[in-house]
PDB file of C-alpha atoms in Angstrom:
ATOM      1  CA  LYS Z1138       0.000   0.000   0.000  1.00 85.00           C
ATOM      2  CA  GLN Z1139       1.438   3.338  -1.068  1.00 90.00           C
ATOM      3  CA  GLU Z1140       2.126   5.830   1.704  1.00 93.00           C
ATOM      4  CA  VAL Z1141       3.436   9.348   1.273  1.00 95.00           C
ATOM      5  CA  THR Z1142       5.213  11.237   4.033  1.00 96.00           C
ATOM      6  CA  GLN Z1143       6.232  14.867   4.054  1.00 97.00           C
ATOM      7  CA  ILE Z1144       8.854  16.381   6.313  1.00 94.00           C
ATOM      8  CA  PRO Z1145       8.815  18.833   7.976  1.00 94.00           C
ATOM      9  CA  ALA Z1146       5.145  19.292   8.807  1.00 94.00           C
ATOM     10  CA  ALA Z1147       5.691  23.001   9.327  1.00 95.00           C
ATOM     11  CA  LEU Z1148       8.458  25.417   8.513  1.00 95.00           C
ATOM     12  CA  SER Z1149       8.990  29.073   9.329  1.00 96.00           C
ATOM     13  CA  VAL Z1150      11.826  30.956   7.654  1.00 96.00           C
ATOM     14  CA  PRO Z1151      12.895  34.560   7.110  1.00 96.00           C
ATOM     15  CA  GLU Z1152      12.447  36.033   3.682  1.00 97.00           C
ATOM     16  CA  GLY Z1153      15.254  35.325   1.231  1.00 97.00           C
ATOM     17  CA  GLU Z1154      16.226  31.890   2.493  1.00 96.00           C
ATOM     18  CA  ASN Z1155      16.585  28.921   0.201  1.00 96.00           C
ATOM     19  CA  LEU Z1156      14.664  25.964   1.511  1.00 95.00           C
ATOM     20  CA  VAL Z1157      14.003  22.298   0.870  1.00 96.00           C
ATOM     21  CA  LEU Z1158      10.795  20.384   1.411  1.00 97.00           C
ATOM     22  CA  ASN Z1159      10.957  16.612   1.538  1.00 97.00           C
ATOM     23  CA  CYS Z1160       8.578  13.933   0.340  1.00 98.00           C
ATOM     24  CA  SER Z1161       9.017  10.165   0.616  1.00 98.00           C
ATOM     25  CA  PHE Z1162       6.902   7.318  -0.711  1.00 96.00           C
ATOM     26  CA  THR Z1163       6.920   3.612   0.032  1.00 95.00           C
ATOM     27  CA  ASP Z1164       6.151   2.044  -3.365  1.00 92.00           C
ATOM     28  CA  SER Z1165       8.405   2.988  -6.261  1.00 91.00           C
ATOM     29  CA  ALA Z1166       5.861   1.828  -8.877  1.00 89.00           C
ATOM     30  CA  ILE Z1167       4.639   5.313  -9.617  1.00 90.00           C
ATOM     31  CA  TYR Z1168       3.494   6.943 -12.828  1.00 89.00           C
ATOM     32  CA  ASN Z1169       4.489  10.414 -11.726  1.00 92.00           C
ATOM     33  CA  LEU Z1170       4.911  12.674  -8.720  1.00 95.00           C
ATOM     34  CA  GLN Z1171       3.344  16.083  -8.404  1.00 95.00           C
ATOM     35  CA  TRP Z1172       3.867  19.033  -6.110  1.00 97.00           C
ATOM     36  CA  PHE Z1173       0.910  21.279  -5.348  1.00 96.00           C
ATOM     37  CA  ARG Z1174       0.383  24.457  -3.437  1.00 96.00           C
ATOM     38  CA  GLN Z1175      -2.706  25.125  -1.348  1.00 94.00           C
ATOM     39  CA  ASP Z1176      -3.552  28.470   0.229  1.00 92.00           C
ATOM     40  CA  PRO Z1177      -5.908  28.474   3.246  1.00 86.00           C
ATOM     41  CA  GLY Z1178      -9.465  27.757   2.173  1.00 82.00           C
ATOM     42  CA  LYS Z1179      -8.456  27.644  -1.472  1.00 85.00           C
ATOM     43  CA  GLY Z1180      -8.010  25.082  -4.207  1.00 87.00           C
ATOM     44  CA  LEU Z1181      -4.962  23.189  -5.385  1.00 91.00           C
ATOM     45  CA  THR Z1182      -2.406  24.776  -7.657  1.00 91.00           C
ATOM     46  CA  SER Z1183      -0.161  22.412  -9.542  1.00 91.00           C
ATOM     47  CA  LEU Z1184       3.471  23.505  -9.276  1.00 95.00           C
ATOM     48  CA  LEU Z1185       5.548  20.770 -10.861  1.00 95.00           C
ATOM     49  CA  LEU Z1186       4.955  17.318 -12.295  1.00 94.00           C
ATOM     50  CA  ILE Z1187       7.796  14.832 -12.631  1.00 95.00           C
ATOM     51  CA  GLN Z1188       7.203  11.747 -14.734  1.00 92.00           C
ATOM     52  CA  SER Z1189       8.655   8.512 -13.393  1.00 91.00           C
ATOM     53  CA  SER Z1190      11.358   8.539 -16.067  1.00 92.00           C
ATOM     54  CA  GLN Z1191      12.510  12.044 -15.171  1.00 94.00           C
ATOM     55  CA  ARG Z1192      14.902  13.190 -12.467  1.00 95.00           C
ATOM     56  CA  GLU Z1193      13.859  16.803 -12.008  1.00 96.00           C
ATOM     57  CA  GLN Z1194      11.670  19.658 -13.154  1.00 96.00           C
ATOM     58  CA  THR Z1195      12.156  23.397 -12.786  1.00 97.00           C
ATOM     59  CA  SER Z1196       9.771  26.318 -12.862  1.00 95.00           C
ATOM     60  CA  GLY Z1197      11.078  29.744 -11.919  1.00 96.00           C
ATOM     61  CA  ARG Z1198      12.388  29.618  -8.363  1.00 97.00           C
ATOM     62  CA  LEU Z1199      11.113  26.083  -7.875  1.00 97.00           C
ATOM     63  CA  ASN Z1200      13.022  22.909  -8.568  1.00 98.00           C
ATOM     64  CA  ALA Z1201      11.727  19.423  -7.828  1.00 97.00           C
ATOM     65  CA  SER Z1202      13.818  16.275  -7.957  1.00 97.00           C
ATOM     66  CA  LEU Z1203      12.769  12.647  -8.015  1.00 97.00           C
ATOM     67  CA  ASP Z1204      14.738   9.591  -6.936  1.00 96.00           C
ATOM     68  CA  LYS Z1205      12.303   6.809  -7.628  1.00 93.00           C
ATOM     69  CA  SER Z1206      14.533   3.989  -6.447  1.00 92.00           C
ATOM     70  CA  SER Z1207      14.893   5.490  -2.975  1.00 95.00           C
ATOM     71  CA  GLY Z1208      11.322   6.743  -2.887  1.00 96.00           C
ATOM     72  CA  ARG Z1209      12.177  10.404  -2.418  1.00 97.00           C
ATOM     73  CA  SER Z1210      11.426  13.783  -3.880  1.00 98.00           C
ATOM     74  CA  THR Z1211      12.516  17.224  -2.818  1.00 97.00           C
ATOM     75  CA  LEU Z1212      11.067  20.616  -3.628  1.00 97.00           C
ATOM     76  CA  TYR Z1213      13.641  23.352  -3.572  1.00 97.00           C
ATOM     77  CA  ILE Z1214      12.459  26.960  -3.250  1.00 97.00           C
ATOM     78  CA  ALA Z1215      15.079  29.596  -3.956  1.00 97.00           C
ATOM     79  CA  ALA Z1216      15.067  33.069  -2.436  1.00 97.00           C
ATOM     80  CA  SER Z1217      11.825  32.577  -0.571  1.00 97.00           C
ATOM     81  CA  GLN Z1218       9.253  35.381  -0.433  1.00 97.00           C
ATOM     82  CA  PRO Z1219       6.297  36.055   1.881  1.00 96.00           C
ATOM     83  CA  GLY Z1220       4.011  35.217  -1.032  1.00 96.00           C
ATOM     84  CA  ASP Z1221       5.364  31.664  -0.933  1.00 97.00           C
ATOM     85  CA  SER Z1222       3.603  31.114   2.389  1.00 97.00           C
ATOM     86  CA  ALA Z1223       1.188  28.237   1.863  1.00 97.00           C
ATOM     87  CA  THR Z1224       0.854  24.499   2.343  1.00 96.00           C
ATOM     88  CA  TYR Z1225       2.875  22.420  -0.112  1.00 97.00           C
ATOM     89  CA  LEU Z1226       1.504  19.013  -0.950  1.00 97.00           C
ATOM     90  CA  CYS Z1227       3.279  16.102  -2.547  1.00 97.00           C
ATOM     91  CA  ALA Z1228       1.251  13.430  -4.349  1.00 95.00           C
ATOM     92  CA  VAL Z1229       2.229  10.288  -6.236  1.00 94.00           C
ATOM     93  CA  PHE Z1230       0.158   8.853  -9.042  1.00 88.00           C
ATOM     94  CA  ASN Z1231       0.266   5.104  -8.865  1.00 82.00           C
ATOM     95  CA  ALA Z1232       1.110   3.088 -11.952  1.00 77.00           C
ATOM     96  CA  GLY Z1233      -0.957   0.273 -13.386  1.00 70.00           C
ATOM     97  CA  ASN Z1234      -4.658  -0.108 -12.901  1.00 61.00           C
ATOM     98  CA  ASN Z1235      -4.575   1.513  -9.485  1.00 63.00           C
ATOM     99  CA  ARG Z1236      -4.589   4.992 -10.965  1.00 72.00           C
ATOM    100  CA  LYS Z1237      -5.069   7.401  -8.120  1.00 83.00           C
ATOM    101  CA  LEU Z1238      -3.171  10.174  -6.401  1.00 89.00           C
ATOM    102  CA  ILE Z1239      -1.860   9.333  -2.944  1.00 91.00           C
ATOM    103  CA  TRP Z1240      -1.203  12.453  -0.932  1.00 94.00           C
ATOM    104  CA  GLY Z1241       1.138  13.510   1.813  1.00 95.00           C
ATOM    105  CA  LEU Z1242      -0.178  15.644   4.651  1.00 95.00           C
ATOM    106  CA  GLY Z1243       1.767  18.643   3.442  1.00 95.00           C
ATOM    107  CA  THR Z1244       4.338  21.084   4.714  1.00 97.00           C
ATOM    108  CA  SER Z1245       2.933  24.349   6.041  1.00 96.00           C
ATOM    109  CA  LEU Z1246       5.382  27.078   5.078  1.00 97.00           C
ATOM    110  CA  ALA Z1247       5.530  30.558   6.553  1.00 97.00           C
ATOM    111  CA  VAL Z1248       7.977  33.029   5.054  1.00 97.00           C
ATOM    112  CA  ASN Z1249       8.395  36.015   7.332  1.00 96.00           C
ATOM    113  CA  PRO Z1250       9.208  39.487   5.987  1.00 94.00           C
TER     114      PRO Z1250
ATOM    115  CA  ASN A1090     -10.327  26.635 -22.489  1.00 55.00           C
ATOM    116  CA  ALA A1091     -12.011  26.878 -19.114  1.00 73.00           C
ATOM    117  CA  GLY A1092     -10.556  24.878 -16.275  1.00 91.00           C
ATOM    118  CA  VAL A1093     -12.324  22.296 -14.163  1.00 94.00           C
ATOM    119  CA  MET A1094     -15.506  23.899 -12.875  1.00 95.00           C
ATOM    120  CA  GLN A1095     -17.016  22.885  -9.591  1.00 96.00           C
ATOM    121  CA  ASN A1096     -20.243  24.105  -8.085  1.00 96.00           C
ATOM    122  CA  PRO A1097     -21.391  25.086  -5.679  1.00 97.00           C
ATOM    123  CA  ARG A1098     -18.222  26.478  -4.146  1.00 95.00           C
ATOM    124  CA  HIS A1099     -19.838  26.497  -0.729  1.00 96.00           C
ATOM    125  CA  LEU A1100     -22.799  24.439   0.423  1.00 97.00           C
ATOM    126  CA  VAL A1101     -24.484  24.363   3.813  1.00 98.00           C
ATOM    127  CA  ARG A1102     -26.779  21.517   4.715  1.00 98.00           C
ATOM    128  CA  ARG A1103     -28.526  20.377   7.859  1.00 97.00           C
ATOM    129  CA  ARG A1104     -28.093  16.845   9.101  1.00 97.00           C
ATOM    130  CA  GLY A1105     -30.229  14.421   7.126  1.00 97.00           C
ATOM    131  CA  GLN A1106     -30.407  16.527   3.968  1.00 98.00           C
ATOM    132  CA  GLU A1107     -28.848  15.648   0.634  1.00 98.00           C
ATOM    133  CA  ALA A1108     -25.820  17.312  -0.905  1.00 98.00           C
ATOM    134  CA  ARG A1109     -25.104  17.321  -4.631  1.00 98.00           C
ATOM    135  CA  LEU A1110     -21.738  18.504  -5.869  1.00 98.00           C
ATOM    136  CA  ARG A1111     -21.108  19.065  -9.555  1.00 98.00           C
ATOM    137  CA  CYS A1112     -17.956  18.930 -11.592  1.00 97.00           C
ATOM    138  CA  SER A1113     -17.527  19.885 -15.225  1.00 97.00           C
ATOM    139  CA  PRO A1114     -14.181  18.597 -16.492  1.00 95.00           C
ATOM    140  CA  MET A1115     -11.976  20.514 -18.856  1.00 93.00           C
ATOM    141  CA  LYS A1116     -12.995  20.322 -22.498  1.00 90.00           C
ATOM    142  CA  GLY A1117     -11.727  17.127 -24.064  1.00 86.00           C
ATOM    143  CA  HIS A1118     -11.185  15.407 -20.723  1.00 89.00           C
ATOM    144  CA  SER A1119     -12.942  12.112 -20.190  1.00 88.00           C
ATOM    145  CA  HIS A1120     -11.448  11.050 -16.843  1.00 90.00           C
ATOM    146  CA  VAL A1121     -12.843  12.485 -13.612  1.00 94.00           C
ATOM    147  CA  TYR A1122     -11.603  11.953 -10.068  1.00 94.00           C
ATOM    148  CA  TRP A1123     -13.120  13.034  -6.765  1.00 97.00           C
ATOM    149  CA  TYR A1124     -11.019  13.650  -3.661  1.00 96.00           C
ATOM    150  CA  ARG A1125     -12.044  14.668  -0.167  1.00 97.00           C
ATOM    151  CA  GLN A1126     -10.093  16.798   2.290  1.00 95.00           C
ATOM    152  CA  LEU A1127     -11.311  16.541   5.833  1.00 90.00           C
ATOM    153  CA  PRO A1128     -10.350  19.274   8.312  1.00 81.00           C
ATOM    154  CA  GLU A1129      -6.800  18.766   9.567  1.00 79.00           C
ATOM    155  CA  GLU A1130      -6.413  15.671   7.380  1.00 84.00           C
ATOM    156  CA  GLY A1131      -4.853  14.960   4.043  1.00 87.00           C
ATOM    157  CA  LEU A1132      -6.593  14.544   0.740  1.00 93.00           C
ATOM    158  CA  LYS A1133      -8.095  11.129   0.134  1.00 94.00           C
ATOM    159  CA  PHE A1134      -9.113   9.514  -3.131  1.00 93.00           C
ATOM    160  CA  MET A1135     -12.810   8.758  -3.395  1.00 96.00           C
ATOM    161  CA  VAL A1136     -13.716   7.679  -6.908  1.00 95.00           C
ATOM    162  CA  TYR A1137     -12.452   7.580 -10.491  1.00 93.00           C
ATOM    163  CA  LEU A1138     -14.934   7.747 -13.350  1.00 93.00           C
ATOM    164  CA  GLN A1139     -14.960   7.786 -17.100  1.00 91.00           C
ATOM    165  CA  LYS A1140     -18.015   8.667 -19.150  1.00 89.00           C
ATOM    166  CA  GLU A1141     -20.894   6.465 -17.942  1.00 89.00           C
ATOM    167  CA  ASN A1142     -18.530   4.182 -16.027  1.00 93.00           C
ATOM    168  CA  ILE A1143     -17.227   3.974 -12.490  1.00 94.00           C
ATOM    169  CA  ILE A1144     -13.671   2.697 -12.785  1.00 90.00           C
ATOM    170  CA  ASP A1145     -12.565   2.699  -9.160  1.00 91.00           C
ATOM    171  CA  GLU A1146     -14.747   3.570  -6.177  1.00 93.00           C
ATOM    172  CA  SER A1147     -12.514   2.042  -3.536  1.00 92.00           C
ATOM    173  CA  GLY A1148     -12.348   5.322  -1.606  1.00 93.00           C
ATOM    174  CA  MET A1149     -16.079   5.891  -1.389  1.00 95.00           C
ATOM    175  CA  PRO A1150     -17.845   5.276   1.917  1.00 94.00           C
ATOM    176  CA  LYS A1151     -20.053   2.220   1.589  1.00 90.00           C
ATOM    177  CA  GLU A1152     -23.261   4.043   2.376  1.00 94.00           C
ATOM    178  CA  ARG A1153     -24.856   7.376   1.475  1.00 97.00           C
ATOM    179  CA  PHE A1154     -22.243   8.330  -1.141  1.00 98.00           C
ATOM    180  CA  SER A1155     -22.615   7.870  -4.865  1.00 97.00           C
ATOM    181  CA  ALA A1156     -21.043   9.311  -7.983  1.00 97.00           C
ATOM    182  CA  GLU A1157     -21.867   9.422 -11.648  1.00 96.00           C
ATOM    183  CA  PHE A1158     -20.461  10.836 -14.845  1.00 95.00           C
ATOM    184  CA  PRO A1159     -23.219  10.694 -17.448  1.00 93.00           C
ATOM    185  CA  LYS A1160     -22.790  10.807 -21.187  1.00 90.00           C
ATOM    186  CA  GLU A1161     -24.033  14.383 -21.160  1.00 90.00           C
ATOM    187  CA  GLY A1162     -23.523  16.861 -18.359  1.00 92.00           C
ATOM    188  CA  PRO A1163     -21.272  17.166 -15.347  1.00 95.00           C
ATOM    189  CA  SER A1164     -20.084  14.545 -12.924  1.00 97.00           C
ATOM    190  CA  ILE A1165     -22.164  14.486  -9.753  1.00 98.00           C
ATOM    191  CA  LEU A1166     -21.074  13.467  -6.267  1.00 98.00           C
ATOM    192  CA  ARG A1167     -24.162  12.823  -4.191  1.00 98.00           C
ATOM    193  CA  ILE A1168     -24.240  12.506  -0.429  1.00 98.00           C
ATOM    194  CA  GLN A1169     -27.510  11.397   1.093  1.00 97.00           C
ATOM    195  CA  GLN A1170     -28.572  12.000   4.691  1.00 97.00           C
ATOM    196  CA  VAL A1171     -25.514  14.098   5.463  1.00 97.00           C
ATOM    197  CA  VAL A1172     -23.877  13.980   8.884  1.00 97.00           C
ATOM    198  CA  ARG A1173     -21.492  16.443  10.517  1.00 95.00           C
ATOM    199  CA  GLY A1174     -18.551  14.216   9.659  1.00 94.00           C
ATOM    200  CA  ASP A1175     -19.224  14.823   5.964  1.00 96.00           C
ATOM    201  CA  SER A1176     -18.131  18.447   6.382  1.00 96.00           C
ATOM    202  CA  ALA A1177     -15.085  18.753   4.158  1.00 96.00           C
ATOM    203  CA  ALA A1178     -13.705  20.173   0.963  1.00 96.00           C
ATOM    204  CA  TYR A1179     -14.486  18.015  -2.051  1.00 97.00           C
ATOM    205  CA  PHE A1180     -12.143  18.391  -5.006  1.00 97.00           C
ATOM    206  CA  CYS A1181     -12.729  17.229  -8.528  1.00 96.00           C
ATOM    207  CA  ALA A1182      -9.956  16.645 -11.030  1.00 94.00           C
ATOM    208  CA  SER A1183      -9.959  15.710 -14.691  1.00 93.00           C
ATOM    209  CA  SER A1184      -7.435  14.340 -17.131  1.00 89.00           C
ATOM    210  CA  PRO A1185      -7.417  14.036 -20.929  1.00 84.00           C
ATOM    211  CA  GLN A1186      -8.773  11.136 -22.966  1.00 69.00           C
ATOM    212  CA  VAL A1187      -5.234  10.164 -23.778  1.00 63.00           C
ATOM    213  CA  ASP A1188      -4.192   9.797 -20.199  1.00 66.00           C
ATOM    214  CA  THR A1189      -1.052  11.786 -19.490  1.00 69.00           C
ATOM    215  CA  GLY A1190      -1.189  11.113 -15.779  1.00 75.00           C
ATOM    216  CA  GLU A1191      -1.573  14.829 -15.106  1.00 83.00           C
ATOM    217  CA  LEU A1192      -4.638  15.880 -13.203  1.00 88.00           C
ATOM    218  CA  PHE A1193      -6.184  19.307 -13.335  1.00 90.00           C
ATOM    219  CA  PHE A1194      -8.072  20.325 -10.228  1.00 93.00           C
ATOM    220  CA  GLY A1195     -11.101  22.481  -9.649  1.00 93.00           C
ATOM    221  CA  GLU A1196     -11.376  25.025  -6.850  1.00 93.00           C
ATOM    222  CA  GLY A1197     -13.282  22.590  -4.673  1.00 95.00           C
ATOM    223  CA  SER A1198     -16.692  22.533  -3.056  1.00 97.00           C
ATOM    224  CA  ARG A1199     -16.799  23.152   0.656  1.00 96.00           C
ATOM    225  CA  LEU A1200     -19.608  21.357   2.413  1.00 97.00           C
ATOM    226  CA  THR A1201     -20.653  22.388   5.897  1.00 97.00           C
ATOM    227  CA  VAL A1202     -23.165  20.244   7.740  1.00 97.00           C
ATOM    228  CA  LEU A1203     -24.914  21.954  10.629  1.00 95.00           C
TER     229      LEU A1203
END
């Protein structure tokens, strides 16, 4: 059974810091891994999608890596800004017929001015 | 091309009433997924549908919950005889007919049961 864990659960940093959010999963048979952002009371914004054959994806100040064999992904945020404050969710899309997203509980990020 | 549209965005029901949540997938998308986010909990898969077919409903509670995706019209998640524990955000996602494995999410429907 696929399980997704995100560490840390919460993070508070001063503006300008580079930071790393971690995601681990127990079953390497994934189709892809996605990082989402969720603001309080809001919907889900897709940030980056990494296919199982890829090692990383970049979008602006965000970089996500995937090491499928070890069951790990990291989301790197460069030069953090107060506007980055949100909950960051990691989700893996299982391969095969069991096609569903399995979610971590998220990392709640606060970037302080 | 409009995104995934969910309505209502907010719904208040009293215990015992019915709740109907609608999801219109993106144009050209034939796969629909429903997820539920309970307060202080993570998102959980509920059901995966294609047009007129339920593919996987392993995440649906056994009673009171049902889902459909008819040939015409939106996907509907129906909750009968709601209880306070049904209060949650319900998210719909869609993906294209040629499944890329990328899901596009709606803004969610927030159900509050009084």
